[in-house]
Amino acid sequence: MRVVFELRFAGGGASMERMQIANNTFLVSGGASGLGAACVRMLASAGANVVLADLNRVFGEALAAELGPRVRFASADVADESTVQAAVELAVRTFGALHGSIQCAGIALAEKVHGKTGPNPLATFAKTIQVNLIGTYNVLRLTTAAMLQNAPTDSGERGVVINTASVAAYDGQIGQSAYAASKGGVVSMTLPLARELARHGIRVMTIAP
């Protein structure tokens, strides 16, 4: 069975195209554990090259070693421009190009706006936005910059981006104000980014587990 990403470009009369995973290169942020690690395993099993970007060096290096030379680990903080750029450069330098990115890095800090000691610390809300929303945008902007350098396929394809939001973006619970706001931001920026990058053959989508 072939494993593919469905890829549809904006524009009148556009037909359905498919991005082949095999022999293409992907960057997965938050790839050392959870959903990110599952994505790394899936991509590797389908024949892709993968750069696993994460702060957890122990888990990240172990997973890369387990999956073989087509998977590389990069120590990266999604909200830090320099470390994400280094991960992108690792992908291009090692495998020749970058064709897709999957954003799985995120944190879920649960706090009520008013607790037993008063209003919750602003730093908690800010950190959640910094990692989940700004971090997602940071990875997207740097990975798509690399994808723009790709020669388009016959159908005009250059790359694909998959962001991770959450059902909390639509149905947040008590204590999830920061998390829901951050994931709602990811959802809200998807359409304008997809419209902007579609003309370059790059699809942007968001999943909401």
mmCIF file of C-alpha atoms in Angstrom:
data_model
loop_
_atom_site.group_PDB
_atom_site.id
_atom_site.type_symbol
_atom_site.label_atom_id
_atom_site.label_comp_id
_atom_site.label_asym_id
_atom_site.label_seq_id
_atom_site.Cartn_x
_atom_site.Cartn_y
_atom_site.Cartn_z
ATOM 1 C CA MET A 1 0.000 0.000 0.000
ATOM 2 C CA ARG A 2 1.340 3.429 -0.910
ATOM 3 C CA VAL A 3 1.290 6.040 1.818
ATOM 4 C CA VAL A 4 0.475 9.511 0.552
ATOM 5 C CA PHE A 5 -0.536 12.975 1.686
ATOM 6 C CA GLU A 6 -3.497 14.357 -0.203
ATOM 7 C CA LEU A 7 -2.485 17.703 -1.654
ATOM 8 C CA ARG A 8 -4.919 20.081 -3.329
ATOM 9 C CA PHE A 9 -3.794 23.446 -4.651
ATOM 10 C CA ALA A 10 -6.007 26.519 -4.657
ATOM 11 C CA GLY A 11 -7.170 27.843 -7.980
ATOM 12 C CA GLY A 12 -9.858 27.296 -10.557
ATOM 13 C CA GLY A 13 -10.034 23.795 -11.935
ATOM 14 C CA ALA A 14 -7.239 22.454 -9.741
ATOM 15 C CA SER A 15 -7.087 18.668 -9.614
ATOM 16 C CA MET A 16 -6.219 16.419 -6.709
ATOM 17 C CA GLU A 17 -2.502 15.748 -6.447
ATOM 18 C CA ARG A 18 -0.666 13.437 -4.096
ATOM 19 C CA MET A 19 2.592 14.057 -2.298
ATOM 20 C CA GLN A 20 4.608 10.877 -2.196
ATOM 21 C CA ILE A 21 6.238 10.334 1.176
ATOM 22 C CA ALA A 22 8.966 7.971 -0.026
ATOM 23 C CA ASN A 23 12.283 9.702 -0.730
ATOM 24 C CA ASN A 24 10.969 13.109 0.334
ATOM 25 C CA THR A 25 12.235 14.929 3.433
ATOM 26 C CA PHE A 26 10.154 16.072 6.397
ATOM 27 C CA LEU A 27 10.845 17.993 9.589
ATOM 28 C CA VAL A 28 8.778 16.973 12.625
ATOM 29 C CA SER A 29 8.831 19.341 15.594
ATOM 30 C CA GLY A 30 8.112 17.716 18.933
ATOM 31 C CA GLY A 31 9.160 14.472 17.273
ATOM 32 C CA ALA A 32 10.753 12.790 20.283
ATOM 33 C CA SER A 33 7.527 11.602 21.912
ATOM 34 C CA GLY A 34 3.756 11.278 21.566
ATOM 35 C CA LEU A 35 2.095 12.297 18.303
ATOM 36 C CA GLY A 36 5.387 13.628 16.951
ATOM 37 C CA ALA A 37 7.225 10.350 17.501
ATOM 38 C CA ALA A 38 4.342 8.466 15.869
ATOM 39 C CA CYS A 39 4.648 10.730 12.826
ATOM 40 C CA VAL A 40 8.406 10.162 12.677
ATOM 41 C CA ARG A 41 7.886 6.404 12.786
ATOM 42 C CA MET A 42 5.194 6.520 10.100
ATOM 43 C CA LEU A 43 7.278 8.672 7.768
ATOM 44 C CA ALA A 44 10.375 6.541 8.233
ATOM 45 C CA SER A 45 8.443 3.327 7.617
ATOM 46 C CA ALA A 46 7.121 4.838 4.371
ATOM 47 C CA GLY A 47 10.633 5.598 3.115
ATOM 48 C CA ALA A 48 10.952 9.292 3.962
ATOM 49 C CA ASN A 49 13.939 11.200 5.268
ATOM 50 C CA VAL A 50 13.107 12.833 8.604
ATOM 51 C CA VAL A 51 14.648 15.494 10.813
ATOM 52 C CA LEU A 52 13.277 15.056 14.319
ATOM 53 C CA ALA A 53 13.404 18.433 16.082
ATOM 54 C CA ASP A 54 12.876 18.434 19.841
ATOM 55 C CA LEU A 55 14.277 19.701 23.136
ATOM 56 C CA ASN A 56 14.415 16.187 24.584
ATOM 57 C CA ARG A 57 17.849 15.058 23.412
ATOM 58 C CA VAL A 58 17.734 11.677 25.191
ATOM 59 C CA PHE A 59 14.464 10.547 23.608
ATOM 60 C CA GLY A 60 15.211 12.224 20.269
ATOM 61 C CA GLU A 61 18.636 10.692 19.779
ATOM 62 C CA ALA A 62 17.353 7.277 20.872
ATOM 63 C CA LEU A 63 14.520 7.357 18.341
ATOM 64 C CA ALA A 64 16.801 8.529 15.548
ATOM 65 C CA ALA A 65 19.307 5.769 16.336
ATOM 66 C CA GLU A 66 16.520 3.184 16.380
ATOM 67 C CA LEU A 67 15.123 4.209 12.995
ATOM 68 C CA GLY A 68 18.415 4.446 11.128
ATOM 69 C CA PRO A 69 20.397 6.889 8.973
ATOM 70 C CA ARG A 70 17.378 8.409 7.221
ATOM 71 C CA VAL A 71 16.260 9.927 10.538
ATOM 72 C CA ARG A 72 18.340 12.669 12.163
ATOM 73 C CA PHE A 73 17.871 14.442 15.488
ATOM 74 C CA ALA A 74 18.139 18.211 15.868
ATOM 75 C CA SER A 75 17.982 19.913 19.263
ATOM 76 C CA ALA A 76 15.515 22.746 18.737
ATOM 77 C CA ASP A 77 13.197 25.047 20.674
ATOM 78 C CA VAL A 78 10.267 25.805 18.373
ATOM 79 C CA ALA A 79 10.054 29.398 19.609
ATOM 80 C CA ASP A 80 13.766 30.023 18.984
ATOM 81 C CA GLU A 81 14.668 31.157 15.477
ATOM 82 C CA SER A 82 18.292 30.042 15.491
ATOM 83 C CA THR A 83 17.743 26.443 16.608
ATOM 84 C CA VAL A 84 14.816 25.881 14.225
ATOM 85 C CA GLN A 85 16.829 27.384 11.366
ATOM 86 C CA ALA A 86 19.681 25.011 12.233
ATOM 87 C CA ALA A 87 17.263 22.057 12.047
ATOM 88 C CA VAL A 88 16.029 23.214 8.628
ATOM 89 C CA GLU A 89 19.614 23.593 7.413
ATOM 90 C CA LEU A 90 20.408 20.097 8.699
ATOM 91 C CA ALA A 91 17.561 18.698 6.600
ATOM 92 C CA VAL A 92 18.652 20.503 3.443
ATOM 93 C CA ARG A 93 22.356 19.802 3.940
ATOM 94 C CA THR A 94 21.844 16.113 4.729
ATOM 95 C CA PHE A 95 19.046 15.173 2.363
ATOM 96 C CA GLY A 96 19.208 17.862 -0.331
ATOM 97 C CA ALA A 97 15.830 19.555 0.225
ATOM 98 C CA LEU A 98 12.872 19.892 2.584
ATOM 99 C CA HIS A 99 9.432 18.898 1.304
ATOM 100 C CA GLY A 100 7.203 18.949 4.370
ATOM 101 C CA SER A 101 6.902 19.853 8.030
ATOM 102 C CA ILE A 102 4.654 18.570 10.781
ATOM 103 C CA GLN A 103 4.276 20.726 13.891
ATOM 104 C CA CYS A 104 3.624 18.569 16.960
ATOM 105 C CA ALA A 105 5.510 20.464 19.669
ATOM 106 C CA GLY A 106 3.263 21.916 22.341
ATOM 107 C CA ILE A 107 2.542 22.293 26.030
ATOM 108 C CA ALA A 108 -0.689 22.113 28.013
ATOM 109 C CA LEU A 109 -0.475 24.110 31.234
ATOM 110 C CA ALA A 110 -3.853 23.963 32.991
ATOM 111 C CA GLU A 111 -4.705 26.856 35.306
ATOM 112 C CA LYS A 112 -7.871 28.688 36.242
ATOM 113 C CA VAL A 113 -7.769 32.424 35.688
ATOM 114 C CA HIS A 114 -8.450 32.857 39.419
ATOM 115 C CA GLY A 115 -6.941 30.378 41.850
ATOM 116 C CA LYS A 116 -6.628 30.123 45.616
ATOM 117 C CA THR A 117 -3.878 32.747 45.658
ATOM 118 C CA GLY A 118 -5.508 35.158 43.215
ATOM 119 C CA PRO A 119 -5.131 35.705 39.454
ATOM 120 C CA ASN A 120 -2.983 33.107 37.769
ATOM 121 C CA PRO A 121 0.532 34.238 36.757
ATOM 122 C CA LEU A 122 0.615 35.999 33.403
ATOM 123 C CA ALA A 123 3.822 34.128 32.613
ATOM 124 C CA THR A 124 1.911 30.841 32.359
ATOM 125 C CA PHE A 125 -0.435 32.211 29.704
ATOM 126 C CA ALA A 126 2.440 33.860 27.845
ATOM 127 C CA LYS A 127 4.538 30.689 27.830
ATOM 128 C CA THR A 128 1.684 28.636 26.382
ATOM 129 C CA ILE A 129 1.154 31.165 23.591
ATOM 130 C CA GLN A 130 4.907 31.358 22.997
ATOM 131 C CA VAL A 131 5.320 27.620 22.512
ATOM 132 C CA ASN A 132 2.041 26.550 20.928
ATOM 133 C CA LEU A 133 1.212 29.511 18.691
ATOM 134 C CA ILE A 134 4.397 31.480 18.112
ATOM 135 C CA GLY A 135 6.405 28.255 17.969
ATOM 136 C CA THR A 136 4.097 26.805 15.325
ATOM 137 C CA TYR A 137 4.347 29.975 13.233
ATOM 138 C CA ASN A 138 8.125 30.086 13.642
ATOM 139 C CA VAL A 139 8.589 26.524 12.387
ATOM 140 C CA LEU A 140 6.155 27.105 9.542
ATOM 141 C CA ARG A 141 7.823 30.275 8.302
ATOM 142 C CA LEU A 142 11.320 28.764 8.341
ATOM 143 C CA THR A 143 10.410 25.404 6.829
ATOM 144 C CA THR A 144 8.344 26.963 4.050
ATOM 145 C CA ALA A 145 11.239 29.285 3.230
ATOM 146 C CA ALA A 146 13.221 26.137 2.410
ATOM 147 C CA MET A 147 10.324 24.631 0.463
ATOM 148 C CA LEU A 148 10.112 27.733 -1.709
ATOM 149 C CA GLN A 149 13.563 26.819 -3.019
ATOM 150 C CA ASN A 150 12.307 23.481 -4.356
ATOM 151 C CA ALA A 151 11.784 23.095 -8.069
ATOM 152 C CA PRO A 152 8.048 22.505 -8.568
ATOM 153 C CA THR A 153 6.842 19.141 -9.780
ATOM 154 C CA ASP A 154 4.881 18.875 -13.018
ATOM 155 C CA SER A 155 1.743 19.702 -11.028
ATOM 156 C CA GLY A 156 3.353 22.700 -9.318
ATOM 157 C CA GLU A 157 3.953 21.042 -5.951
ATOM 158 C CA ARG A 158 6.719 22.297 -3.662
ATOM 159 C CA GLY A 159 5.715 21.189 -0.176
ATOM 160 C CA VAL A 160 3.162 20.570 2.550
ATOM 161 C CA VAL A 161 2.739 21.800 6.129
ATOM 162 C CA ILE A 162 0.639 20.115 8.827
ATOM 163 C CA ASN A 163 0.003 22.057 12.037
ATOM 164 C CA THR A 164 -1.453 20.548 15.195
ATOM 165 C CA ALA A 165 -4.279 22.359 16.970
ATOM 166 C CA SER A 166 -6.759 20.684 19.340
ATOM 167 C CA VAL A 167 -10.459 20.184 19.913
ATOM 168 C CA ALA A 168 -9.864 22.678 22.740
ATOM 169 C CA ALA A 169 -9.739 25.386 20.063
ATOM 170 C CA TYR A 170 -13.492 24.833 19.651
ATOM 171 C CA ASP A 171 -14.563 23.367 22.991
ATOM 172 C CA GLY A 172 -12.107 24.384 25.704
ATOM 173 C CA GLN A 173 -12.696 23.311 29.278
ATOM 174 C CA ILE A 174 -12.209 25.104 32.607
ATOM 175 C CA GLY A 175 -8.511 25.691 33.141
ATOM 176 C CA GLN A 176 -7.743 25.579 29.406
ATOM 177 C CA SER A 177 -8.005 29.288 28.618
ATOM 178 C CA ALA A 178 -4.331 29.604 27.622
ATOM 179 C CA TYR A 179 -4.216 26.278 25.794
ATOM 180 C CA ALA A 180 -7.495 26.927 23.961
ATOM 181 C CA ALA A 181 -6.361 30.416 22.975
ATOM 182 C CA SER A 182 -3.069 29.111 21.610
ATOM 183 C CA LYS A 183 -4.706 26.341 19.600
ATOM 184 C CA GLY A 184 -7.459 28.688 18.427
ATOM 185 C CA GLY A 185 -4.715 30.917 17.071
ATOM 186 C CA VAL A 186 -3.235 28.002 15.140
ATOM 187 C CA VAL A 187 -6.650 27.280 13.619
ATOM 188 C CA SER A 188 -7.258 30.937 12.737
ATOM 189 C CA MET A 189 -3.961 31.454 10.934
ATOM 190 C CA THR A 190 -4.327 28.329 8.804
ATOM 191 C CA LEU A 191 -6.583 29.749 6.098
ATOM 192 C CA PRO A 192 -4.661 32.995 5.424
ATOM 193 C CA LEU A 193 -1.386 31.060 5.343
ATOM 194 C CA ALA A 194 -2.880 28.442 3.023
ATOM 195 C CA ARG A 195 -4.158 31.163 0.700
ATOM 196 C CA GLU A 196 -0.772 32.887 0.660
ATOM 197 C CA LEU A 197 1.318 29.786 0.027
ATOM 198 C CA ALA A 198 -1.009 27.935 -2.343
ATOM 199 C CA ARG A 199 0.236 30.031 -5.268
ATOM 200 C CA HIS A 200 3.715 28.657 -4.563
ATOM 201 C CA GLY A 201 2.549 25.041 -4.514
ATOM 202 C CA ILE A 202 2.703 24.670 -0.728
ATOM 203 C CA ARG A 203 -0.338 23.370 1.107
ATOM 204 C CA VAL A 204 -1.001 24.394 4.723
ATOM 205 C CA MET A 205 -3.414 22.414 6.858
ATOM 206 C CA THR A 206 -4.213 21.945 10.544
ATOM 207 C CA ILE A 207 -5.461 18.897 12.410
ATOM 208 C CA ALA A 208 -7.421 19.192 15.663
ATOM 209 C CA PRO A 209 -7.114 15.995 17.746
#
